[in-house]
Amino acid sequence: MAAYLWKHLFQPRRGAVPPSPSLPDDVEAIRQKAMKGHHLEQVLWGKVLLNSTHVPPDATKARIWFTMAAQAGYGPAHNMLGRCAHFGWGTPKDLLQAADHYEKAAQLGDEWGRYNLGILYMRGIGVQQDLKKALGLFQTAAGNGHAKSMNILARFLEEGWEIEQDRAAALHWYQRSAEGGDYRGQHNHATALADSGQLEEAITWWRKALPNATSDILLAMNHTLGRLENHGDPALYAALQERLKTLPLSSAEPATPTARS
C-alpha cells in the first residue's frame, strides 16, 4: 500500500518537487527531502503531519510516510509506527503491533524503540510483564546515550529490581540522565542533591526540569519543594504553582506523590 501511494500520490515527476508556499523554509526543506526518498526526513515529515501548526494534522498520511521509511529498514520509522499503534494515531490501537514495531526498531539499533519496548515489558502493556527483559533494553539504550533510559536504569538500580541494589550507581545514572536533558532525570538528580544537602545545585536542576515536566513530575516537585524551608526557592516554587494551575483537576490531586519518577 505504501509503495503504491508513493508511486501515485507522492513521487515527484521529472525529479522536481513543487514547493509549498505555506511552509517555513526549514519545514519545506524536510518535505522536499522526504519526497525525494530520504528516510530521516520521511520520518520527520510524518511527525509534522502528526502534530504541527503548519499543516492540518493527518495521522493517516503520517503513517504512510513512516511505513515507507520502515520498509527500507529504517529503525526510527518502525518506532513511530509502534507509537501510532500504541496510541491509535491513524490506526486502531493495537498493543501487540506496537510491541512488534518497537522490537523491529530495537533490532535496527534505534534507542527510542528499545526504550518504548522496555516500557511495555516493565509495565506489562500488550506483552507479558518481564522486568529482566526491560532491564536489558534500558541498559543497552542507556549505554548508547539515551537519557530517558538512563533515568529508568537508575530507578532499577536504586530499587534493586532484577539487579543488585546499588545507590551509588543509581545516582550516577540520574546525573547522566539529567545532563542528557531528560526532565525526569533532572528532577531525580535534583532530589538526590537536595537529600545530600546540596540545595543550591538541586534548585538549578529543578529549574531546568520545570519547563518540560509532565504532571507526575510537577506533582513530585511540589511535594518535595513544599517540605523545604521557604520552599527551597520562592521564585521557582511560584513558577511551579503556575504550571500546576494548568493541570486537569484529576491530575492535580494525586494519591501519594513520590520523590522519584
PDB file of C-alpha atoms in Angstrom:
ATOM      1  CA  MET A   1       0.000   0.000   0.000  1.00  0.00           C
ATOM      2  CA  ALA A   2       2.725   2.471   0.946  1.00  0.00           C
ATOM      3  CA  ALA A   3       4.644   1.748  -2.250  1.00  0.00           C
ATOM      4  CA  TYR A   4       1.506   2.314  -4.338  1.00  0.00           C
ATOM      5  CA  LEU A   5       0.788   5.630  -2.628  1.00  0.00           C
ATOM      6  CA  TRP A   6       4.397   6.723  -3.056  1.00  0.00           C
ATOM      7  CA  LYS A   7       4.266   6.000  -6.769  1.00  0.00           C
ATOM      8  CA  HIS A   8       0.871   7.506  -7.484  1.00  0.00           C
ATOM      9  CA  LEU A   9       0.494  10.273  -4.919  1.00  0.00           C
ATOM     10  CA  PHE A  10       3.885  11.412  -3.670  1.00  0.00           C
ATOM     11  CA  GLN A  11       6.644  10.518  -6.121  1.00  0.00           C
ATOM     12  CA  PRO A  12       7.701  13.714  -7.911  1.00  0.00           C
ATOM     13  CA  ARG A  13       7.554  13.749 -11.701  1.00  0.00           C
ATOM     14  CA  ARG A  14      10.704  14.560 -13.680  1.00  0.00           C
ATOM     15  CA  GLY A  15      12.662  14.845 -10.430  1.00  0.00           C
ATOM     16  CA  ALA A  16      11.069  18.139  -9.338  1.00  0.00           C
ATOM     17  CA  VAL A  17       9.122  18.708  -6.128  1.00  0.00           C
ATOM     18  CA  PRO A  18       6.689  21.639  -6.320  1.00  0.00           C
ATOM     19  CA  PRO A  19       7.274  23.974  -3.349  1.00  0.00           C
ATOM     20  CA  SER A  20       4.622  24.667  -0.751  1.00  0.00           C
ATOM     21  CA  PRO A  21       4.426  28.436  -0.158  1.00  0.00           C
ATOM     22  CA  SER A  22       2.683  27.969   3.203  1.00  0.00           C
ATOM     23  CA  LEU A  23       5.579  26.203   4.940  1.00  0.00           C
ATOM     24  CA  PRO A  24       8.562  27.800   6.700  1.00  0.00           C
ATOM     25  CA  ASP A  25      11.855  27.205   4.931  1.00  0.00           C
ATOM     26  CA  ASP A  26      13.122  24.604   7.422  1.00  0.00           C
ATOM     27  CA  VAL A  27       9.898  22.588   7.276  1.00  0.00           C
ATOM     28  CA  GLU A  28       9.770  22.864   3.485  1.00  0.00           C
ATOM     29  CA  ALA A  29      13.327  21.532   3.341  1.00  0.00           C
ATOM     30  CA  ILE A  30      12.190  18.471   5.299  1.00  0.00           C
ATOM     31  CA  ARG A  31       9.244  17.928   2.957  1.00  0.00           C
ATOM     32  CA  GLN A  32      11.437  18.242  -0.121  1.00  0.00           C
ATOM     33  CA  LYS A  33      13.896  15.629   1.138  1.00  0.00           C
ATOM     34  CA  ALA A  34      11.057  13.333   2.215  1.00  0.00           C
ATOM     35  CA  MET A  35       9.566  13.488  -1.269  1.00  0.00           C
ATOM     36  CA  LYS A  36      12.965  12.538  -2.693  1.00  0.00           C
ATOM     37  CA  GLY A  37      13.152   9.410  -0.557  1.00  0.00           C
ATOM     38  CA  HIS A  38      15.371  10.442   2.388  1.00  0.00           C
ATOM     39  CA  HIS A  39      14.336   8.191   5.272  1.00  0.00           C
ATOM     40  CA  LEU A  40      15.144  10.557   8.140  1.00  0.00           C
ATOM     41  CA  GLU A  41      13.121  13.338   6.530  1.00  0.00           C
ATOM     42  CA  GLN A  42      10.264  10.937   5.769  1.00  0.00           C
ATOM     43  CA  VAL A  43      10.009  10.290   9.499  1.00  0.00           C
ATOM     44  CA  LEU A  44      10.357  13.990  10.319  1.00  0.00           C
ATOM     45  CA  TRP A  45       7.692  14.922   7.788  1.00  0.00           C
ATOM     46  CA  GLY A  46       5.425  12.260   9.232  1.00  0.00           C
ATOM     47  CA  LYS A  47       5.889  13.851  12.656  1.00  0.00           C
ATOM     48  CA  VAL A  48       4.962  17.233  11.168  1.00  0.00           C
ATOM     49  CA  LEU A  49       1.766  15.669   9.819  1.00  0.00           C
ATOM     50  CA  LEU A  50       1.011  14.182  13.231  1.00  0.00           C
ATOM     51  CA  ASN A  51       1.228  17.436  15.129  1.00  0.00           C
ATOM     52  CA  SER A  52       2.135  20.781  13.605  1.00  0.00           C
ATOM     53  CA  THR A  53       0.692  24.257  13.278  1.00  0.00           C
ATOM     54  CA  HIS A  54       1.999  24.412   9.695  1.00  0.00           C
ATOM     55  CA  VAL A  55      -0.317  21.779   8.185  1.00  0.00           C
ATOM     56  CA  PRO A  56      -3.635  20.212   9.212  1.00  0.00           C
ATOM     57  CA  PRO A  57      -2.963  17.134  11.374  1.00  0.00           C
ATOM     58  CA  ASP A  58      -3.310  13.925   9.352  1.00  0.00           C
ATOM     59  CA  ALA A  59      -2.224  10.794  11.238  1.00  0.00           C
ATOM     60  CA  THR A  60      -3.206   8.532   8.334  1.00  0.00           C
ATOM     61  CA  LYS A  61      -0.812  10.283   5.946  1.00  0.00           C
ATOM     62  CA  ALA A  62       1.832  10.384   8.666  1.00  0.00           C
ATOM     63  CA  ARG A  63       1.679   6.585   8.931  1.00  0.00           C
ATOM     64  CA  ILE A  64       2.198   6.306   5.164  1.00  0.00           C
ATOM     65  CA  TRP A  65       5.472   8.199   5.443  1.00  0.00           C
ATOM     66  CA  PHE A  66       6.577   6.143   8.437  1.00  0.00           C
ATOM     67  CA  THR A  67       5.703   2.956   6.547  1.00  0.00           C
ATOM     68  CA  MET A  68       7.756   3.944   3.511  1.00  0.00           C
ATOM     69  CA  ALA A  69      10.835   4.530   5.645  1.00  0.00           C
ATOM     70  CA  ALA A  70      10.203   1.387   7.694  1.00  0.00           C
ATOM     71  CA  GLN A  71      10.003  -0.740   4.545  1.00  0.00           C
ATOM     72  CA  ALA A  72      13.518   0.466   3.753  1.00  0.00           C
ATOM     73  CA  GLY A  73      14.724  -0.863   7.132  1.00  0.00           C
ATOM     74  CA  TYR A  74      14.921   2.469   8.936  1.00  0.00           C
ATOM     75  CA  GLY A  75      14.632   1.870  12.695  1.00  0.00           C
ATOM     76  CA  PRO A  76      13.170   5.227  13.794  1.00  0.00           C
ATOM     77  CA  ALA A  77      10.316   4.692  11.321  1.00  0.00           C
ATOM     78  CA  HIS A  78       9.403   1.390  12.989  1.00  0.00           C
ATOM     79  CA  ASN A  79       9.470   3.194  16.334  1.00  0.00           C
ATOM     80  CA  MET A  80       6.971   5.758  15.040  1.00  0.00           C
ATOM     81  CA  LEU A  81       4.741   3.028  13.620  1.00  0.00           C
ATOM     82  CA  GLY A  82       4.878   1.496  17.083  1.00  0.00           C
ATOM     83  CA  ARG A  83       3.803   4.805  18.581  1.00  0.00           C
ATOM     84  CA  CYS A  84       0.908   5.024  16.137  1.00  0.00           C
ATOM     85  CA  ALA A  85      -0.283   1.527  17.044  1.00  0.00           C
ATOM     86  CA  HIS A  86       0.340   2.166  20.749  1.00  0.00           C
ATOM     87  CA  PHE A  87      -1.808   5.289  20.911  1.00  0.00           C
ATOM     88  CA  GLY A  88      -4.175   4.780  17.986  1.00  0.00           C
ATOM     89  CA  TRP A  89      -2.787   7.514  15.739  1.00  0.00           C
ATOM     90  CA  GLY A  90      -4.243   6.982  12.262  1.00  0.00           C
ATOM     91  CA  THR A  91      -4.943   3.319  13.027  1.00  0.00           C
ATOM     92  CA  PRO A  92      -6.857   1.311  15.617  1.00  0.00           C
ATOM     93  CA  LYS A  93      -4.934   0.932  18.874  1.00  0.00           C
ATOM     94  CA  ASP A  94      -3.047  -2.372  18.806  1.00  0.00           C
ATOM     95  CA  LEU A  95      -0.503  -3.002  21.570  1.00  0.00           C
ATOM     96  CA  LEU A  96       0.767  -6.256  20.041  1.00  0.00           C
ATOM     97  CA  GLN A  97       1.507  -4.433  16.809  1.00  0.00           C
ATOM     98  CA  ALA A  98       3.148  -1.645  18.791  1.00  0.00           C
ATOM     99  CA  ALA A  99       5.434  -4.153  20.533  1.00  0.00           C
ATOM    100  CA  ASP A 100       6.292  -5.750  17.181  1.00  0.00           C
ATOM    101  CA  HIS A 101       7.340  -2.416  15.664  1.00  0.00           C
ATOM    102  CA  TYR A 102       9.283  -1.406  18.767  1.00  0.00           C
ATOM    103  CA  GLU A 103      11.070  -4.764  18.598  1.00  0.00           C
ATOM    104  CA  LYS A 104      11.984  -4.183  14.950  1.00  0.00           C
ATOM    105  CA  ALA A 105      13.182  -0.675  15.765  1.00  0.00           C
ATOM    106  CA  ALA A 106      15.349  -2.042  18.582  1.00  0.00           C
ATOM    107  CA  GLN A 107      16.795  -4.734  16.316  1.00  0.00           C
ATOM    108  CA  LEU A 108      17.717  -1.985  13.857  1.00  0.00           C
ATOM    109  CA  GLY A 109      19.572  -0.082  16.562  1.00  0.00           C
ATOM    110  CA  ASP A 110      17.008   2.587  17.410  1.00  0.00           C
ATOM    111  CA  GLU A 111      17.303   3.611  21.071  1.00  0.00           C
ATOM    112  CA  TRP A 112      13.783   5.048  21.255  1.00  0.00           C
ATOM    113  CA  GLY A 113      12.497   1.682  20.057  1.00  0.00           C
ATOM    114  CA  ARG A 114      14.454  -0.046  22.832  1.00  0.00           C
ATOM    115  CA  TYR A 115      13.123   2.408  25.400  1.00  0.00           C
ATOM    116  CA  ASN A 116       9.497   2.105  24.301  1.00  0.00           C
ATOM    117  CA  LEU A 117       9.702  -1.691  24.170  1.00  0.00           C
ATOM    118  CA  GLY A 118      11.277  -1.634  27.621  1.00  0.00           C
ATOM    119  CA  ILE A 119       8.338   0.396  28.940  1.00  0.00           C
ATOM    120  CA  LEU A 120       5.890  -2.216  27.614  1.00  0.00           C
ATOM    121  CA  TYR A 121       7.793  -5.065  29.289  1.00  0.00           C
ATOM    122  CA  MET A 122       8.284  -3.116  32.510  1.00  0.00           C
ATOM    123  CA  ARG A 123       4.575  -2.372  32.842  1.00  0.00           C
ATOM    124  CA  GLY A 124       3.166  -5.474  31.158  1.00  0.00           C
ATOM    125  CA  ILE A 125       1.386  -3.463  28.477  1.00  0.00           C
ATOM    126  CA  GLY A 126       0.450  -5.565  25.443  1.00  0.00           C
ATOM    127  CA  VAL A 127       3.066  -8.145  26.458  1.00  0.00           C
ATOM    128  CA  GLN A 128       3.724 -10.327  29.480  1.00  0.00           C
ATOM    129  CA  GLN A 129       5.489  -8.292  32.148  1.00  0.00           C
ATOM    130  CA  ASP A 130       9.203  -9.115  32.115  1.00  0.00           C
ATOM    131  CA  LEU A 131      11.359  -6.839  34.284  1.00  0.00           C
ATOM    132  CA  LYS A 132      14.542  -8.698  33.365  1.00  0.00           C
ATOM    133  CA  LYS A 133      13.998  -8.122  29.654  1.00  0.00           C
ATOM    134  CA  ALA A 134      13.032  -4.496  30.304  1.00  0.00           C
ATOM    135  CA  LEU A 135      16.221  -4.005  32.300  1.00  0.00           C
ATOM    136  CA  GLY A 136      18.344  -5.373  29.464  1.00  0.00           C
ATOM    137  CA  LEU A 137      16.729  -2.972  26.998  1.00  0.00           C
ATOM    138  CA  PHE A 138      17.243   0.029  29.278  1.00  0.00           C
ATOM    139  CA  GLN A 139      20.849  -0.969  29.972  1.00  0.00           C
ATOM    140  CA  THR A 140      21.645  -1.152  26.266  1.00  0.00           C
ATOM    141  CA  ALA A 141      19.894   2.124  25.431  1.00  0.00           C
ATOM    142  CA  ALA A 142      21.457   3.909  28.418  1.00  0.00           C
ATOM    143  CA  GLY A 143      24.900   2.660  27.428  1.00  0.00           C
ATOM    144  CA  ASN A 144      24.278   4.110  23.969  1.00  0.00           C
ATOM    145  CA  GLY A 145      23.469   7.537  25.389  1.00  0.00           C
ATOM    146  CA  HIS A 146      19.649   7.507  25.653  1.00  0.00           C
ATOM    147  CA  ALA A 147      18.829   9.890  28.517  1.00  0.00           C
ATOM    148  CA  LYS A 148      15.357   8.579  29.385  1.00  0.00           C
ATOM    149  CA  SER A 149      16.671   5.024  29.578  1.00  0.00           C
ATOM    150  CA  MET A 150      19.423   6.250  31.914  1.00  0.00           C
ATOM    151  CA  ASN A 151      16.782   7.552  34.316  1.00  0.00           C
ATOM    152  CA  ILE A 152      14.865   4.271  34.373  1.00  0.00           C
ATOM    153  CA  LEU A 153      18.063   2.230  34.704  1.00  0.00           C
ATOM    154  CA  ALA A 154      18.853   4.381  37.734  1.00  0.00           C
ATOM    155  CA  ARG A 155      15.459   3.510  39.207  1.00  0.00           C
ATOM    156  CA  PHE A 156      16.129  -0.217  38.703  1.00  0.00           C
ATOM    157  CA  LEU A 157      19.467   0.172  40.489  1.00  0.00           C
ATOM    158  CA  GLU A 158      18.010   2.243  43.306  1.00  0.00           C
ATOM    159  CA  GLU A 159      15.169  -0.202  43.956  1.00  0.00           C
ATOM    160  CA  GLY A 160      17.096  -3.410  43.219  1.00  0.00           C
ATOM    161  CA  TRP A 161      14.683  -4.567  40.502  1.00  0.00           C
ATOM    162  CA  GLU A 162      16.232  -7.602  38.757  1.00  0.00           C
ATOM    163  CA  ILE A 163      19.699  -6.248  39.595  1.00  0.00           C
ATOM    164  CA  GLU A 164      21.790  -5.838  42.729  1.00  0.00           C
ATOM    165  CA  GLN A 165      20.758  -2.675  44.539  1.00  0.00           C
ATOM    166  CA  ASP A 166      23.414  -0.002  44.080  1.00  0.00           C
ATOM    167  CA  ARG A 167      22.562   3.523  45.182  1.00  0.00           C
ATOM    168  CA  ALA A 168      25.893   4.981  44.066  1.00  0.00           C
ATOM    169  CA  ALA A 169      25.384   3.636  40.539  1.00  0.00           C
ATOM    170  CA  ALA A 170      21.789   4.895  40.588  1.00  0.00           C
ATOM    171  CA  LEU A 171      22.931   8.411  41.458  1.00  0.00           C
ATOM    172  CA  HIS A 172      25.489   8.240  38.667  1.00  0.00           C
ATOM    173  CA  TRP A 173      22.817   7.378  36.083  1.00  0.00           C
ATOM    174  CA  TYR A 174      20.387  10.002  37.410  1.00  0.00           C
ATOM    175  CA  GLN A 175      23.110  12.596  36.902  1.00  0.00           C
ATOM    176  CA  ARG A 176      23.889  11.319  33.401  1.00  0.00           C
ATOM    177  CA  SER A 177      20.189  11.406  32.531  1.00  0.00           C
ATOM    178  CA  ALA A 178      19.891  14.965  33.857  1.00  0.00           C
ATOM    179  CA  GLU A 179      22.911  16.080  31.876  1.00  0.00           C
ATOM    180  CA  GLY A 180      21.401  14.413  28.815  1.00  0.00           C
ATOM    181  CA  GLY A 181      18.334  16.656  29.081  1.00  0.00           C
ATOM    182  CA  ASP A 182      15.658  14.319  30.456  1.00  0.00           C
ATOM    183  CA  TYR A 183      13.353  16.239  32.783  1.00  0.00           C
ATOM    184  CA  ARG A 184      12.651  13.122  34.869  1.00  0.00           C
ATOM    185  CA  GLY A 185      16.361  12.574  35.325  1.00  0.00           C
ATOM    186  CA  GLN A 186      16.767  16.250  36.178  1.00  0.00           C
ATOM    187  CA  HIS A 187      14.097  16.013  38.879  1.00  0.00           C
ATOM    188  CA  ASN A 188      15.523  12.794  40.317  1.00  0.00           C
ATOM    189  CA  HIS A 189      19.069  14.163  40.265  1.00  0.00           C
ATOM    190  CA  ALA A 190      17.848  17.351  41.973  1.00  0.00           C
ATOM    191  CA  THR A 191      16.060  15.316  44.634  1.00  0.00           C
ATOM    192  CA  ALA A 192      19.226  13.324  45.331  1.00  0.00           C
ATOM    193  CA  LEU A 193      21.250  16.533  45.585  1.00  0.00           C
ATOM    194  CA  ALA A 194      18.729  18.062  47.985  1.00  0.00           C
ATOM    195  CA  ASP A 195      18.785  14.901  50.109  1.00  0.00           C
ATOM    196  CA  SER A 196      22.566  15.256  50.402  1.00  0.00           C
ATOM    197  CA  GLY A 197      22.346  18.927  51.417  1.00  0.00           C
ATOM    198  CA  GLN A 198      23.342  20.409  48.039  1.00  0.00           C
ATOM    199  CA  LEU A 199      20.200  22.526  47.774  1.00  0.00           C
ATOM    200  CA  GLU A 200      21.561  25.308  45.570  1.00  0.00           C
ATOM    201  CA  GLU A 201      22.660  22.842  42.893  1.00  0.00           C
ATOM    202  CA  ALA A 202      19.383  20.946  43.264  1.00  0.00           C
ATOM    203  CA  ILE A 203      17.441  24.159  42.586  1.00  0.00           C
ATOM    204  CA  THR A 204      19.413  24.638  39.370  1.00  0.00           C
ATOM    205  CA  TRP A 205      18.327  21.218  38.100  1.00  0.00           C
ATOM    206  CA  TRP A 206      14.694  21.713  39.143  1.00  0.00           C
ATOM    207  CA  ARG A 207      14.663  24.939  37.160  1.00  0.00           C
ATOM    208  CA  LYS A 208      15.867  23.012  34.116  1.00  0.00           C
ATOM    209  CA  ALA A 209      13.226  20.321  34.622  1.00  0.00           C
ATOM    210  CA  LEU A 210      10.271  22.682  35.134  1.00  0.00           C
ATOM    211  CA  PRO A 211       9.547  23.886  31.547  1.00  0.00           C
ATOM    212  CA  ASN A 212       9.042  20.389  30.045  1.00  0.00           C
ATOM    213  CA  ALA A 213       7.906  18.456  33.115  1.00  0.00           C
ATOM    214  CA  THR A 214       4.677  16.459  32.859  1.00  0.00           C
ATOM    215  CA  SER A 215       2.035  16.308  35.579  1.00  0.00           C
ATOM    216  CA  ASP A 216       3.639  13.483  37.578  1.00  0.00           C
ATOM    217  CA  ILE A 217       6.963  15.303  37.806  1.00  0.00           C
ATOM    218  CA  LEU A 218       5.298  18.639  38.614  1.00  0.00           C
ATOM    219  CA  LEU A 219       3.422  16.984  41.476  1.00  0.00           C
ATOM    220  CA  ALA A 220       6.577  15.257  42.729  1.00  0.00           C
ATOM    221  CA  MET A 221       8.448  18.573  42.604  1.00  0.00           C
ATOM    222  CA  ASN A 222       5.637  20.259  44.504  1.00  0.00           C
ATOM    223  CA  HIS A 223       5.727  17.542  47.156  1.00  0.00           C
ATOM    224  CA  THR A 224       9.495  17.849  47.613  1.00  0.00           C
ATOM    225  CA  LEU A 225       9.803  21.634  47.416  1.00  0.00           C
ATOM    226  CA  GLY A 226       6.807  22.103  49.690  1.00  0.00           C
ATOM    227  CA  ARG A 227       8.690  20.400  52.525  1.00  0.00           C
ATOM    228  CA  LEU A 228      11.780  22.603  52.210  1.00  0.00           C
ATOM    229  CA  GLU A 229      12.279  25.767  54.224  1.00  0.00           C
ATOM    230  CA  ASN A 230      10.946  28.712  52.187  1.00  0.00           C
ATOM    231  CA  HIS A 231      10.112  26.095  49.521  1.00  0.00           C
ATOM    232  CA  GLY A 232      13.787  25.965  48.538  1.00  0.00           C
ATOM    233  CA  ASP A 233      13.492  28.910  46.179  1.00  0.00           C
ATOM    234  CA  PRO A 234      10.386  31.155  46.298  1.00  0.00           C
ATOM    235  CA  ALA A 235      10.658  32.135  42.623  1.00  0.00           C
ATOM    236  CA  LEU A 236      10.923  28.514  41.469  1.00  0.00           C
ATOM    237  CA  TYR A 237       8.076  27.482  43.756  1.00  0.00           C
ATOM    238  CA  ALA A 238       5.872  30.281  42.410  1.00  0.00           C
ATOM    239  CA  ALA A 239       6.618  29.253  38.817  1.00  0.00           C
ATOM    240  CA  LEU A 240       5.785  25.660  39.735  1.00  0.00           C
ATOM    241  CA  GLN A 241       2.418  26.743  41.175  1.00  0.00           C
ATOM    242  CA  GLU A 242       1.597  28.496  37.898  1.00  0.00           C
ATOM    243  CA  ARG A 243       2.328  25.290  35.989  1.00  0.00           C
ATOM    244  CA  LEU A 244       0.189  23.286  38.404  1.00  0.00           C
ATOM    245  CA  LYS A 245      -2.783  25.577  37.765  1.00  0.00           C
ATOM    246  CA  THR A 246      -2.850  24.370  34.166  1.00  0.00           C
ATOM    247  CA  LEU A 247      -3.272  20.716  35.129  1.00  0.00           C
ATOM    248  CA  PRO A 248      -6.675  18.991  34.932  1.00  0.00           C
ATOM    249  CA  LEU A 249      -8.269  18.602  38.358  1.00  0.00           C
ATOM    250  CA  SER A 250      -7.828  14.810  38.279  1.00  0.00           C
ATOM    251  CA  SER A 251      -4.073  15.203  37.715  1.00  0.00           C
ATOM    252  CA  ALA A 252      -3.691  17.880  40.365  1.00  0.00           C
ATOM    253  CA  GLU A 253      -4.983  15.614  43.168  1.00  0.00           C
ATOM    254  CA  PRO A 254      -2.746  12.526  43.255  1.00  0.00           C
ATOM    255  CA  ALA A 255      -2.913   9.823  45.897  1.00  0.00           C
ATOM    256  CA  THR A 256       0.611   9.944  47.356  1.00  0.00           C
ATOM    257  CA  PRO A 257       3.319  11.627  45.270  1.00  0.00           C
ATOM    258  CA  THR A 258       6.766  10.046  45.369  1.00  0.00           C
ATOM    259  CA  ALA A 259      10.174  11.669  45.223  1.00  0.00           C
ATOM    260  CA  ARG A 260      11.329   9.565  42.274  1.00  0.00           C
ATOM    261  CA  SER A 261       9.668   9.131  38.934  1.00  0.00           C
TER     262      SER A 261
END
